[in-house]
Coordinates of C-alpha atoms in Angstrom, one line a residue:
M223 CA -4.5 -36.6 -27.7
A224 CA -2.5 -39.0 -25.5
S225 CA -2.7 -42.7 -26.0
V226 CA -2.3 -45.7 -23.7
S227 CA 1.3 -46.0 -24.9
S228 CA 2.1 -42.8 -23.0
F229 CA 2.1 -44.9 -19.8
A230 CA 5.0 -47.0 -21.0
G231 CA 8.5 -46.5 -19.8
P232 CA 10.0 -45.5 -16.5
E233 CA 8.2 -43.6 -13.8
E234 CA 9.7 -40.8 -11.7
L235 CA 8.1 -40.4 -8.3
E236 CA 8.8 -38.0 -5.5
D237 CA 8.4 -38.5 -1.8
A238 CA 6.9 -35.2 -0.5
N239 CA 7.9 -36.0 3.0
H240 CA 11.5 -36.9 2.2
A241 CA 13.1 -33.5 3.0
R242 CA 11.2 -33.2 6.3
T243 CA 12.0 -36.7 7.3
L244 CA 15.7 -36.3 6.4
M245 CA 16.0 -33.1 8.5
K246 CA 14.3 -34.8 11.4
E247 CA 16.7 -37.7 11.3
L248 CA 19.7 -35.5 11.0
K249 CA 18.6 -33.6 14.0
W250 CA 18.2 -36.8 15.9
L251 CA 21.7 -37.9 15.0
Y252 CA 23.0 -34.5 16.1
D253 CA 21.2 -34.7 19.5
S254 CA 22.5 -38.2 19.9
R255 CA 26.1 -37.2 19.0
L256 CA 26.1 -39.9 16.3
L257 CA 28.1 -39.7 13.0
V258 CA 29.4 -36.2 13.8
D259 CA 32.7 -35.3 12.1
V260 CA 33.6 -31.9 13.4
T261 CA 33.4 -30.0 16.6
I262 CA 32.7 -26.2 16.5
E263 CA 34.3 -24.3 19.4
V264 CA 33.3 -20.8 20.4
E265 CA 34.5 -18.8 23.4
P266 CA 37.5 -21.1 24.1
G267 CA 37.8 -22.2 27.7
R268 CA 34.1 -21.7 28.5
Q269 CA 32.2 -24.9 29.5
G270 CA 29.4 -25.9 27.1
A271 CA 30.9 -24.0 24.2
L272 CA 31.6 -27.1 22.1
F273 CA 29.2 -28.2 19.3
P274 CA 29.7 -31.6 17.7
C275 CA 28.2 -31.3 14.2
N276 CA 28.1 -32.6 10.7
R277 CA 30.2 -30.8 8.1
N278 CA 27.8 -31.4 5.3
V279 CA 24.8 -30.0 7.3
L280 CA 26.7 -26.8 8.2
A281 CA 28.1 -26.4 4.7
A282 CA 24.6 -26.8 3.2
A283 CA 23.1 -24.2 5.5
S284 CA 25.9 -21.6 5.6
P285 CA 28.0 -20.2 2.7
Y286 CA 30.6 -19.4 5.4
F287 CA 31.0 -23.0 6.4
K288 CA 30.7 -24.2 2.8
S289 CA 33.7 -22.2 1.9
M290 CA 35.6 -23.3 5.0
F291 CA 34.9 -27.1 4.5
T292 CA 35.1 -27.3 0.7
G293 CA 37.6 -24.7 -0.3
G294 CA 40.8 -26.6 0.7
L295 CA 41.3 -24.6 3.9
H296 CA 43.1 -26.0 6.9
E297 CA 39.8 -26.3 8.8
S298 CA 38.4 -28.7 6.3
T299 CA 40.3 -31.6 7.8
Q300 CA 40.5 -30.5 11.4
P301 CA 38.4 -32.3 14.0
R302 CA 37.9 -29.1 16.0
V303 CA 37.3 -25.7 14.5
T304 CA 37.3 -22.5 16.6
I305 CA 35.0 -19.7 15.6
H306 CA 35.9 -16.3 17.0
D307 CA 33.6 -13.4 17.8
V308 CA 30.5 -15.6 18.2
D309 CA 29.0 -16.3 21.7
A310 CA 27.9 -19.8 22.8
D311 CA 24.2 -18.9 23.1
S312 CA 24.1 -17.5 19.5
M313 CA 26.0 -20.5 18.1
A314 CA 23.5 -22.8 19.8
V315 CA 20.6 -21.1 18.1
I316 CA 22.5 -21.1 14.7
V317 CA 23.4 -24.8 14.9
D318 CA 19.7 -25.6 15.8
Y319 CA 18.6 -23.6 12.8
C320 CA 21.0 -25.5 10.5
Y321 CA 19.4 -28.8 11.5
T322 CA 15.7 -27.6 11.8
G323 CA 15.2 -24.4 9.9
K324 CA 13.8 -22.9 13.1
V325 CA 15.2 -19.9 15.0
T326 CA 14.2 -18.4 18.3
V327 CA 14.7 -14.6 18.6
T328 CA 14.3 -12.7 21.8
E329 CA 15.0 -9.2 23.0
A330 CA 18.0 -10.5 24.9
N331 CA 19.7 -12.3 22.0
V332 CA 18.6 -10.4 18.9
Q333 CA 21.7 -8.2 18.4
R334 CA 24.3 -10.8 19.2
L335 CA 22.4 -13.3 17.0
Y336 CA 22.3 -10.8 14.1
A337 CA 26.1 -10.2 14.4
A338 CA 26.8 -13.9 14.4
A339 CA 24.5 -14.6 11.5
N340 CA 26.0 -11.7 9.6
M341 CA 29.5 -13.2 10.0
L342 CA 28.3 -16.7 9.1
Q343 CA 26.3 -15.5 6.1
L344 CA 23.0 -16.9 7.3
E345 CA 20.6 -14.5 5.5
Y346 CA 17.4 -15.9 6.9
I347 CA 18.5 -15.4 10.5
R348 CA 19.9 -12.0 9.7
G349 CA 16.5 -11.0 8.1
A350 CA 14.5 -12.5 11.0
C351 CA 16.5 -10.5 13.5
A352 CA 16.2 -7.3 11.5
S353 CA 12.4 -7.8 11.2
F354 CA 12.2 -8.5 14.9
M355 CA 13.9 -5.2 15.7
T356 CA 11.8 -3.3 13.3
R357 CA 8.5 -4.7 14.7
R358 CA 9.6 -3.9 18.3
L359 CA 10.9 -0.4 17.8
D360 CA 9.8 2.1 20.5
V361 CA 11.0 5.4 21.9
T362 CA 13.3 3.7 24.3
N363 CA 15.3 1.6 21.8
C364 CA 15.0 3.3 18.4
T365 CA 18.3 5.2 18.7
Q366 CA 20.2 2.1 19.7
V367 CA 18.6 0.2 16.7
L368 CA 19.7 3.1 14.4
K369 CA 23.3 2.9 15.7
F370 CA 23.3 -0.9 15.4
A371 CA 21.9 -0.8 11.8
D372 CA 24.6 1.8 10.9
A373 CA 27.4 -0.3 12.4
F374 CA 26.3 -3.4 10.4
D375 CA 25.5 -1.4 7.2
N376 CA 21.8 -2.5 7.0
P377 CA 20.1 0.2 5.0
E378 CA 16.6 -1.2 5.4
L379 CA 16.8 -1.5 9.2
K380 CA 18.4 2.0 9.3
A381 CA 15.6 3.5 7.3
E382 CA 13.0 1.9 9.6
A383 CA 14.7 3.3 12.7
Q384 CA 15.0 6.7 11.1
A385 CA 11.4 6.7 10.1
F386 CA 10.3 5.7 13.6
I387 CA 12.4 8.5 15.1
A388 CA 10.9 11.0 12.6
R389 CA 7.3 9.9 13.4
N390 CA 8.0 10.3 17.1
F391 CA 10.2 13.3 17.0
N392 CA 8.0 15.5 19.2
Q393 CA 8.2 12.9 21.9
M394 CA 11.8 12.2 21.3
S395 CA 12.9 15.9 21.4
G396 CA 12.5 16.3 25.2
G397 CA 13.5 14.5 28.4
A398 CA 14.9 11.0 28.0
G399 CA 14.2 11.0 24.3
G400 CA 16.4 14.0 23.8
R401 CA 19.2 12.3 25.8
D402 CA 18.9 9.3 23.5
L403 CA 19.3 11.4 20.4
C404 CA 22.4 12.9 21.9
E405 CA 24.0 9.4 21.8
L406 CA 24.0 9.4 18.0
D407 CA 27.2 10.3 16.3
L408 CA 27.6 13.4 14.1
G409 CA 26.6 11.7 10.9
Q410 CA 23.6 10.0 12.4
I411 CA 22.2 13.1 14.1
S412 CA 22.8 15.1 10.9
E413 CA 20.8 12.6 8.8
V414 CA 17.9 12.6 11.3
L415 CA 17.7 16.4 11.5
S416 CA 17.8 16.7 7.7
L417 CA 14.8 14.4 7.2
D418 CA 11.8 15.9 5.4
I419 CA 9.6 13.4 7.3
L420 CA 10.2 14.8 10.7
D421 CA 6.9 15.0 12.5
V422 CA 7.4 18.4 14.2
D423 CA 4.9 21.3 14.4
C424 CA 7.6 23.9 14.4
E425 CA 11.3 24.1 13.4
R426 CA 12.2 25.5 16.8
K427 CA 12.1 21.9 18.2
V428 CA 14.7 20.8 15.6
C429 CA 16.9 23.7 16.7
S430 CA 16.5 22.7 20.3
V431 CA 17.6 19.1 19.6
A432 CA 20.6 20.4 17.6
L433 CA 21.7 22.4 20.6
Q434 CA 21.3 19.5 23.0
W435 CA 23.5 17.4 20.8
I436 CA 26.2 20.1 20.5
D437 CA 26.2 20.6 24.3
A438 CA 26.6 16.9 24.9
N439 CA 29.0 16.0 22.1
A440 CA 30.8 19.0 20.6
P441 CA 30.8 22.0 22.9
D442 CA 34.2 23.1 21.7
Q443 CA 34.1 21.6 18.1
T444 CA 33.1 24.4 15.8
D445 CA 33.0 22.3 12.6
A446 CA 30.8 19.6 14.2
A447 CA 28.5 22.3 15.7
L448 CA 28.1 24.1 12.4
R449 CA 27.4 20.9 10.5
V450 CA 24.5 20.1 12.9
L451 CA 23.2 23.6 12.9
R452 CA 23.1 23.6 9.1
C453 CA 20.4 20.9 9.3
V454 CA 18.0 23.4 10.8
R455 CA 15.7 25.0 8.2
W456 CA 16.1 28.5 9.5
Q457 CA 13.8 29.9 6.8
L458 CA 10.9 28.1 8.5
L459 CA 11.4 29.9 11.9
T460 CA 8.8 32.6 12.7
D461 CA 9.9 36.0 14.0
R462 CA 8.9 34.9 17.5
D463 CA 11.0 31.7 17.2
R464 CA 14.0 33.8 16.1
D465 CA 13.8 35.8 19.4
A466 CA 13.9 32.7 21.6
P467 CA 17.1 32.4 23.6
A468 CA 18.0 29.0 22.2
V469 CA 17.7 30.3 18.6
Q470 CA 19.7 33.4 19.4
R471 CA 22.4 31.2 20.8
C472 CA 22.5 29.2 17.5
F473 CA 22.8 32.5 15.6
A474 CA 25.8 33.4 17.8
L475 CA 27.5 30.1 17.1
M476 CA 27.0 30.4 13.4
G477 CA 27.8 34.1 13.2
D478 CA 31.4 33.4 14.3
D479 CA 31.8 31.5 11.1
G480 CA 30.0 34.0 9.0
D481 CA 27.2 31.6 8.3
V482 CA 24.3 33.6 9.8
P483 CA 20.8 32.3 8.9
P484 CA 18.8 34.5 6.5
T485 CA 16.5 37.0 8.1
R486 CA 13.9 36.9 5.2
P487 CA 11.7 33.9 4.5
Q488 CA 13.1 32.0 1.6
M489 CA 12.2 28.8 -0.2
A490 CA 12.6 25.9 2.2
K491 CA 10.8 22.5 2.1
Q492 CA 8.5 22.1 5.1
R493 CA 8.7 19.1 7.4
I494 CA 5.6 17.0 6.9
G495 CA 4.7 17.3 10.5
E496 CA 4.2 21.1 10.2
K497 CA 1.0 20.5 8.2
A498 CA -0.1 17.3 9.9
K499 CA -3.7 17.4 11.1
D500 CA -6.6 15.2 12.4
M501 CA -8.9 14.3 9.5
V502 CA -12.0 12.2 9.1
L503 CA -11.3 9.2 6.9
F504 CA -14.0 7.6 4.8
F505 CA -13.5 4.0 3.7
G506 CA -15.6 3.4 0.6
R507 CA -15.5 1.3 -2.5
P508 CA -12.4 -0.9 -2.8
N509 CA -11.4 0.2 -6.3
E510 CA -11.4 3.9 -5.4
P511 CA -9.3 6.1 -3.2
F512 CA -10.5 6.9 0.3
M513 CA -11.7 10.4 1.2
C514 CA -9.9 12.4 3.9
Y515 CA -11.8 15.4 5.1
D516 CA -11.0 18.3 7.5
P517 CA -14.4 19.7 8.5
Y518 CA -12.8 22.8 10.2
A519 CA -10.7 23.9 7.2
D520 CA -13.2 22.4 4.6
E521 CA -10.2 20.6 2.9
T522 CA -10.4 17.3 1.2
F523 CA -7.7 14.9 0.2
S524 CA -7.5 11.3 -1.1
M525 CA -5.8 8.3 0.5
A526 CA -4.8 5.3 -1.6
S527 CA -6.9 2.1 -1.4
P528 CA -4.9 -1.2 -1.0
F529 CA -6.7 -2.6 -4.0
I530 CA -5.5 0.2 -6.4
N531 CA -1.9 -0.3 -5.4
P532 CA -0.3 -2.2 -8.3
A533 CA 2.4 -3.5 -6.0
L534 CA -0.2 -5.4 -4.0
H535 CA -3.1 -6.3 -6.3
H536 CA -3.4 -6.2 -10.1
A537 CA -7.0 -7.2 -10.3
K538 CA -9.9 -5.0 -9.4
R539 CA -12.1 -6.1 -6.5
S540 CA -15.8 -6.6 -6.2
P541 CA -17.7 -3.4 -5.6
A542 CA -19.5 -5.2 -2.8
E543 CA -16.3 -5.6 -0.9
T544 CA -16.2 -3.4 2.2
F545 CA -13.6 -2.7 4.9
L546 CA -13.0 -2.8 8.6
A547 CA -10.7 -0.1 10.0
C548 CA -9.2 1.0 13.3
S549 CA -6.6 3.4 14.5
T550 CA -4.2 3.2 17.5
P551 CA -3.3 5.9 20.0
E552 CA -0.1 6.3 18.0
N553 CA -2.2 7.0 14.8
K554 CA -1.4 3.8 13.1
L555 CA -4.1 2.6 10.8
Y556 CA -5.1 -1.0 10.3
L557 CA -7.5 -2.2 7.6
A558 CA -9.2 -5.5 7.0
S559 CA -11.4 -6.8 4.2
H560 CA -14.9 -8.2 4.8
L561 CA -14.9 -10.6 1.9
S562 CA -11.4 -12.0 2.4
T563 CA -8.7 -12.5 5.0
H564 CA -6.5 -9.6 3.8
F565 CA -5.1 -7.3 6.5
W566 CA -3.0 -4.2 6.0
R567 CA -1.2 -1.4 7.9
Y568 CA -1.0 2.1 6.4
D569 CA 2.3 3.8 5.6
P570 CA 1.5 7.5 5.9
I571 CA 4.7 8.7 4.3
G572 CA 4.3 6.6 1.1
D573 CA 0.5 6.7 1.1
R574 CA 0.4 3.0 0.6
W575 CA -0.8 -0.1 2.5
Q576 CA 1.5 -2.8 3.6
E577 CA 0.0 -6.2 3.6
L578 CA 0.4 -8.1 6.8
T579 CA -0.2 -11.8 7.8
A580 CA -3.7 -12.8 6.7
R581 CA -6.4 -13.4 9.2
P582 CA -7.1 -17.0 10.1
L583 CA -10.9 -16.8 9.6
R584 CA -13.2 -15.6 6.8
R585 CA -16.2 -13.7 8.1
V586 CA -18.5 -11.0 6.9
R587 CA -20.2 -8.1 8.7
S588 CA -17.6 -8.3 11.5
H589 CA -16.1 -5.6 13.8
I590 CA -12.6 -4.5 14.7
G591 CA -10.9 -2.9 17.6
Y592 CA -7.5 -2.1 19.0
L593 CA -6.2 -2.6 22.6
G594 CA -2.6 -2.6 24.0
G595 CA -0.6 -3.6 20.9
H596 CA -3.3 -6.0 19.6
V597 CA -6.0 -5.8 16.9
Y598 CA -9.2 -7.8 17.5
V599 CA -11.7 -9.0 14.9
L600 CA -15.0 -10.4 16.3
G601 CA -18.6 -10.9 15.5
G602 CA -20.1 -11.3 12.0
R603 CA -21.1 -14.4 10.1
D604 CA -19.5 -17.3 8.4
P605 CA -19.7 -16.4 4.6
A606 CA -20.7 -20.0 3.7
S607 CA -23.2 -21.0 6.3
E608 CA -24.3 -17.5 7.4
A609 CA -23.9 -18.7 11.0
R610 CA -23.0 -16.0 13.6
L611 CA -19.5 -16.4 14.9
K612 CA -18.3 -16.4 18.5
E613 CA -14.6 -16.7 17.7
V614 CA -12.4 -13.7 18.4
E615 CA -9.2 -13.2 16.3
C616 CA -6.3 -11.4 17.9
Y617 CA -3.3 -9.9 16.0
S618 CA 0.0 -9.1 17.7
V619 CA 1.5 -6.0 16.3
Q620 CA 5.0 -7.0 17.6
R621 CA 4.9 -10.5 16.2
D622 CA 2.8 -10.0 13.0
Q623 CA 0.9 -13.1 14.0
W624 CA -2.8 -14.0 14.6
M625 CA -4.2 -16.3 17.3
L626 CA -7.7 -17.0 18.6
V627 CA -8.5 -15.8 22.1
A628 CA -11.4 -16.5 24.4
P629 CA -14.6 -16.6 22.3
L630 CA -17.7 -14.5 23.0
P631 CA -20.2 -16.2 25.3
R632 CA -22.8 -16.2 22.6
P633 CA -22.8 -15.3 18.9
P634 CA -23.5 -11.6 18.8
G635 CA -25.7 -9.6 16.5
R636 CA -24.9 -6.0 15.5
M637 CA -22.5 -4.3 17.9
Q638 CA -19.8 -1.7 18.2
V639 CA -16.2 -2.5 19.4
V640 CA -14.3 0.1 21.5
S641 CA -11.4 0.2 24.0
A642 CA -11.6 1.9 27.4
G643 CA -10.1 1.3 30.8
G644 CA -7.6 -1.3 29.6
R645 CA -10.4 -3.5 28.2
L646 CA -12.1 -4.2 24.9
H647 CA -15.8 -3.6 25.0
A648 CA -18.4 -5.2 22.7
V649 CA -21.4 -2.9 22.9
G650 CA -24.8 -4.2 21.8
R651 CA -28.1 -2.4 21.9
R652 CA -29.0 -4.2 25.2
R653 CA -25.8 -5.8 26.6
M654 CA -22.2 -4.8 26.9
L655 CA -19.4 -7.3 27.3
C656 CA -15.8 -6.4 28.1
Y657 CA -12.7 -8.5 27.4
D658 CA -9.9 -8.6 29.9
P659 CA -6.7 -9.5 28.0
K660 CA -4.8 -10.3 31.2
R661 CA -7.3 -13.0 32.1
D662 CA -8.3 -13.9 28.6
Q663 CA -11.9 -13.7 29.7
W664 CA -15.1 -11.9 28.7
L665 CA -17.0 -10.2 31.6
H666 CA -20.4 -8.6 32.0
G667 CA -20.5 -4.8 31.4
G668 CA -23.2 -2.2 31.8
S669 CA -26.7 -2.9 30.2
L670 CA -27.7 -0.4 27.6
R671 CA -31.3 -1.7 27.1
R672 CA -32.2 0.5 24.1
G673 CA -34.2 -0.2 21.0
K674 CA -31.3 0.6 18.6
L675 CA -27.6 1.3 18.6
H676 CA -26.4 3.5 15.8
G677 CA -22.8 3.9 17.0
A678 CA -20.4 4.0 19.9
C679 CA -17.0 5.5 20.6
V680 CA -14.8 6.5 23.5
Y681 CA -14.7 10.2 24.5
R682 CA -13.0 11.5 27.6
E683 CA -12.6 7.9 28.9
Q684 CA -16.3 7.2 28.6
I685 CA -18.1 5.0 26.1
V686 CA -20.6 7.2 24.3
C687 CA -23.5 5.4 22.6
L688 CA -25.9 6.8 20.0
C689 CA -29.1 4.9 20.7
D690 CA -32.6 5.6 19.5
V691 CA -32.0 8.9 17.7
P692 CA -31.7 11.5 19.2
V693 CA -30.8 9.8 22.5
V694 CA -27.1 9.7 23.5
R695 CA -25.8 7.9 26.6
A696 CA -22.3 7.8 28.1
Y697 CA -21.0 4.9 30.2
C698 CA -18.1 5.3 32.7
P699 CA -16.3 2.0 33.0
A700 CA -14.5 3.1 36.2
R701 CA -17.8 3.8 38.0
G702 CA -20.1 1.4 36.1
E703 CA -22.6 4.2 35.6
W704 CA -24.6 5.6 32.7
R705 CA -25.6 9.2 32.1
R706 CA -27.6 10.9 29.4
M707 CA -25.9 13.4 27.1
G708 CA -27.5 16.1 25.0
D709 CA -29.6 14.9 22.2
V710 CA -28.1 14.9 18.7
P711 CA -29.7 17.0 15.8
V712 CA -32.2 14.9 13.8
D713 CA -32.1 14.9 10.0
S714 CA -35.2 13.6 8.3
G715 CA -33.2 12.5 5.3
A716 CA -30.4 10.8 7.3
L717 CA -29.3 7.3 6.1
S718 CA -26.9 6.8 9.0
Y719 CA -25.4 8.5 12.0
Q720 CA -21.8 8.0 13.3
L721 CA -20.0 9.2 16.3
V722 CA -16.3 9.8 15.7
P723 CA -13.6 11.0 18.2
H724 CA -11.6 13.7 16.5
G725 CA -8.5 14.6 18.5
R726 CA -10.0 15.9 21.8
K727 CA -13.4 16.6 20.1
L728 CA -16.4 14.4 19.5
L729 CA -18.1 14.6 16.1
L730 CA -21.4 13.5 14.9
L731 CA -21.5 12.6 11.2
T732 CA -24.9 12.5 9.6
L733 CA -25.0 10.9 6.2
A734 CA -27.9 11.7 3.8
K735 CA -28.2 11.3 0.1
H736 CA -25.0 12.9 -1.4
R737 CA -24.7 15.0 1.7
L738 CA -22.6 14.9 4.9
L739 CA -23.4 17.0 7.9
V740 CA -20.8 17.4 10.7
H741 CA -21.6 18.5 14.2
E742 CA -19.3 18.9 17.3
Y743 CA -20.3 18.1 20.8
D744 CA -20.0 21.1 23.2
P745 CA -19.5 19.7 26.7
A746 CA -20.0 23.2 28.3
R747 CA -23.6 23.4 27.2
D748 CA -24.1 19.7 26.7
G749 CA -25.2 20.3 23.1
W750 CA -24.2 20.0 19.5
R751 CA -23.1 22.8 17.2
D752 CA -22.8 22.9 13.4
V753 CA -19.4 22.5 11.9
A754 CA -19.7 21.7 8.2
A755 CA -21.8 20.4 5.4
V756 CA -20.3 18.8 2.4
F757 CA -21.9 17.4 -0.8
G758 CA -20.6 14.4 -2.7
S759 CA -21.0 10.7 -3.3
S760 CA -17.9 9.0 -2.0
F761 CA -18.2 9.1 1.7
G762 CA -18.4 5.4 2.3
S763 CA -20.2 3.7 5.2
L764 CA -17.2 3.5 7.6
S765 CA -15.3 6.5 9.0
L766 CA -12.8 7.2 11.7
S767 CA -10.4 10.1 12.6
A768 CA -6.7 9.9 12.5
R769 CA -3.7 12.2 12.2
V770 CA -2.4 12.3 8.7
Y771 CA 0.1 14.2 6.5
P772 CA -1.7 16.2 3.8
A773 CA 1.7 16.6 2.0
C774 CA 1.7 12.9 1.4
L775 CA -1.9 12.5 0.2
G776 CA -3.5 13.0 -3.1
S777 CA -5.9 15.6 -4.3
G778 CA -9.5 15.3 -3.1
R779 CA -11.2 17.6 -5.6
G780 CA -13.1 14.7 -7.1
F781 CA -14.9 13.8 -3.9
V782 CA -17.1 16.8 -3.4
S783 CA -19.6 18.8 -5.5
E784 CA -20.8 22.4 -5.1
E785 CA -24.5 21.7 -4.3
D786 CA -26.8 18.9 -3.2
E787 CA -27.8 16.6 -6.0
D788 CA -31.2 15.3 -4.9
S789 CA -30.9 12.1 -6.7
G790 CA -29.8 8.5 -6.1
S791 CA -31.1 6.0 -3.7
S792 CA -30.1 4.7 -0.3
A793 CA -29.4 1.4 -2.1
D794 CA -26.2 3.1 -3.4
W795 CA -24.8 2.9 0.1
D796 CA -23.6 -0.4 1.8
F797 CA -24.0 -0.2 5.5
D798 CA -22.2 -3.5 6.3
G799 CA -25.1 -5.3 4.7
L800 CA -27.1 -4.9 7.9
T801 CA -30.9 -4.5 8.1
D802 CA -33.0 -3.9 11.2
A803 CA -34.2 -7.5 11.2
D804 CA -30.6 -8.7 11.0
S805 CA -29.3 -6.5 13.7
D806 CA -32.1 -6.5 16.2
S807 CA -33.7 -10.0 16.1
G808 CA -32.9 -13.6 16.4
S809 CA -32.2 -15.7 19.5
S810 CA -28.7 -16.5 18.4
S811 CA -27.7 -12.9 19.3
S812 CA -29.0 -13.2 22.8
F813 CA -27.0 -13.2 26.1
S814 CA -28.8 -14.3 29.2
D815 CA -32.0 -14.6 27.2
E816 CA -31.9 -11.0 26.1
N817 CA -31.0 -9.5 22.7
W818 CA -27.8 -7.5 22.4

């Protein structure tokens, strides 16, 4: 036990604001051109390319400058030092970083800034630029980023660019995308065409890209042509593919070298895209894998939960924790937690969840939607006060940042969030609001005016709402009109109904005790047909459809049973913690004096 004598002797105190204040004052001295002792010159002869600085600041921030100014080099005593191969704009950003720790990265400066930071050994800026390029990969720039990463020997950025090309290979293999692939050098195109993770539905497309590259780069170079053609997995071609003119041309090229592809199917690893399919995903308990189900093939697989990934979380989560999930048109999956601010994006190749920037607000029983490169979280309640929330959180996929956008006019009750017509729609049982991201404003939508709302989704550019079972209504945002669709099948034992877009189809999921029924909407007869029935107990209360790679998923044998086990209780299922009283009553959920 300590005694009073422990207070005797000297005290060591620390000013928590000292470092920040010191940097602020050094920046003021730099801006005022006071106490500077060296001038950095770039692009000799260009006006504005001189940067009066402090040697100690540059040396502290950059190993390159530290070696220059402390290693006894000639530059350590010179009043002016010329830096070659760095442009003035990049040096301005770098000097500002040395004094403030802040860096501004744009599409216009990112590659030049990366090159300068790479030379000056500024690891933070180098990493920031690489992250910027990774987050902004698209089909128009991915090949350029791959070439850039290869030139600067950045394996992480290179892997990201290759993975993006692989995921979008179907789109990249034709038109402008095919021309972009032809700009890769021999080594780069060979690596891409050799990837197991190419998302292609047939090997013929790989063969076509190989021929495009040969025609553009090596029409008369036999060795280069053969190296590219060997990346094609000829064993995966069907007999019909082998008869195609493009494939026959490849055979002719390879035959001259005596390297004719085998005519009999042999062992060859399939590209993951050849088995890719749309599946219904069920997000259940946090400590268990998620169920992935193909109702047409009656196949079940398992997807990892973020809370059973040891790289992210070592402790098990509360069984009461539930998830929010949404998918994008590019089949990217985003997942949020109801009981925390955790937020993830799914890596379909590694079957793991990458944790992203945490959400700014804690809320329970909320809703999620995606629109135009942004994820929105809205509705729900404050976990401490139970007050309904008007605030709307918006996540930028490009920036990995959250911000608050225009709030809802009134705190909503239970609702569904969907995207249609370039707007985000919050659909309640009586009212619909739509968010215009260009104006940052919520507007009135169509009035549903039903007693209940079991679910809503977008199908053929219309918002389809499952109202009082069996009533289904569809809203056309372009015309502002409602129409009635064919009634859904009624199940007396149903615990919940969900509408799920599944590729170009619309599915109805009816969840009963340990049983899932799947129906598909038939627009020709405006009715619903049976698809599948599956028995089990791990369906979860949230589902959506997305394109996944079964080759990358786990076994799903543990999810289903052979027959209906007529046991258990509806209390086993957590439907967002909502009751009829919670979702349908209360003046705080009203808009213009009417309940949602």
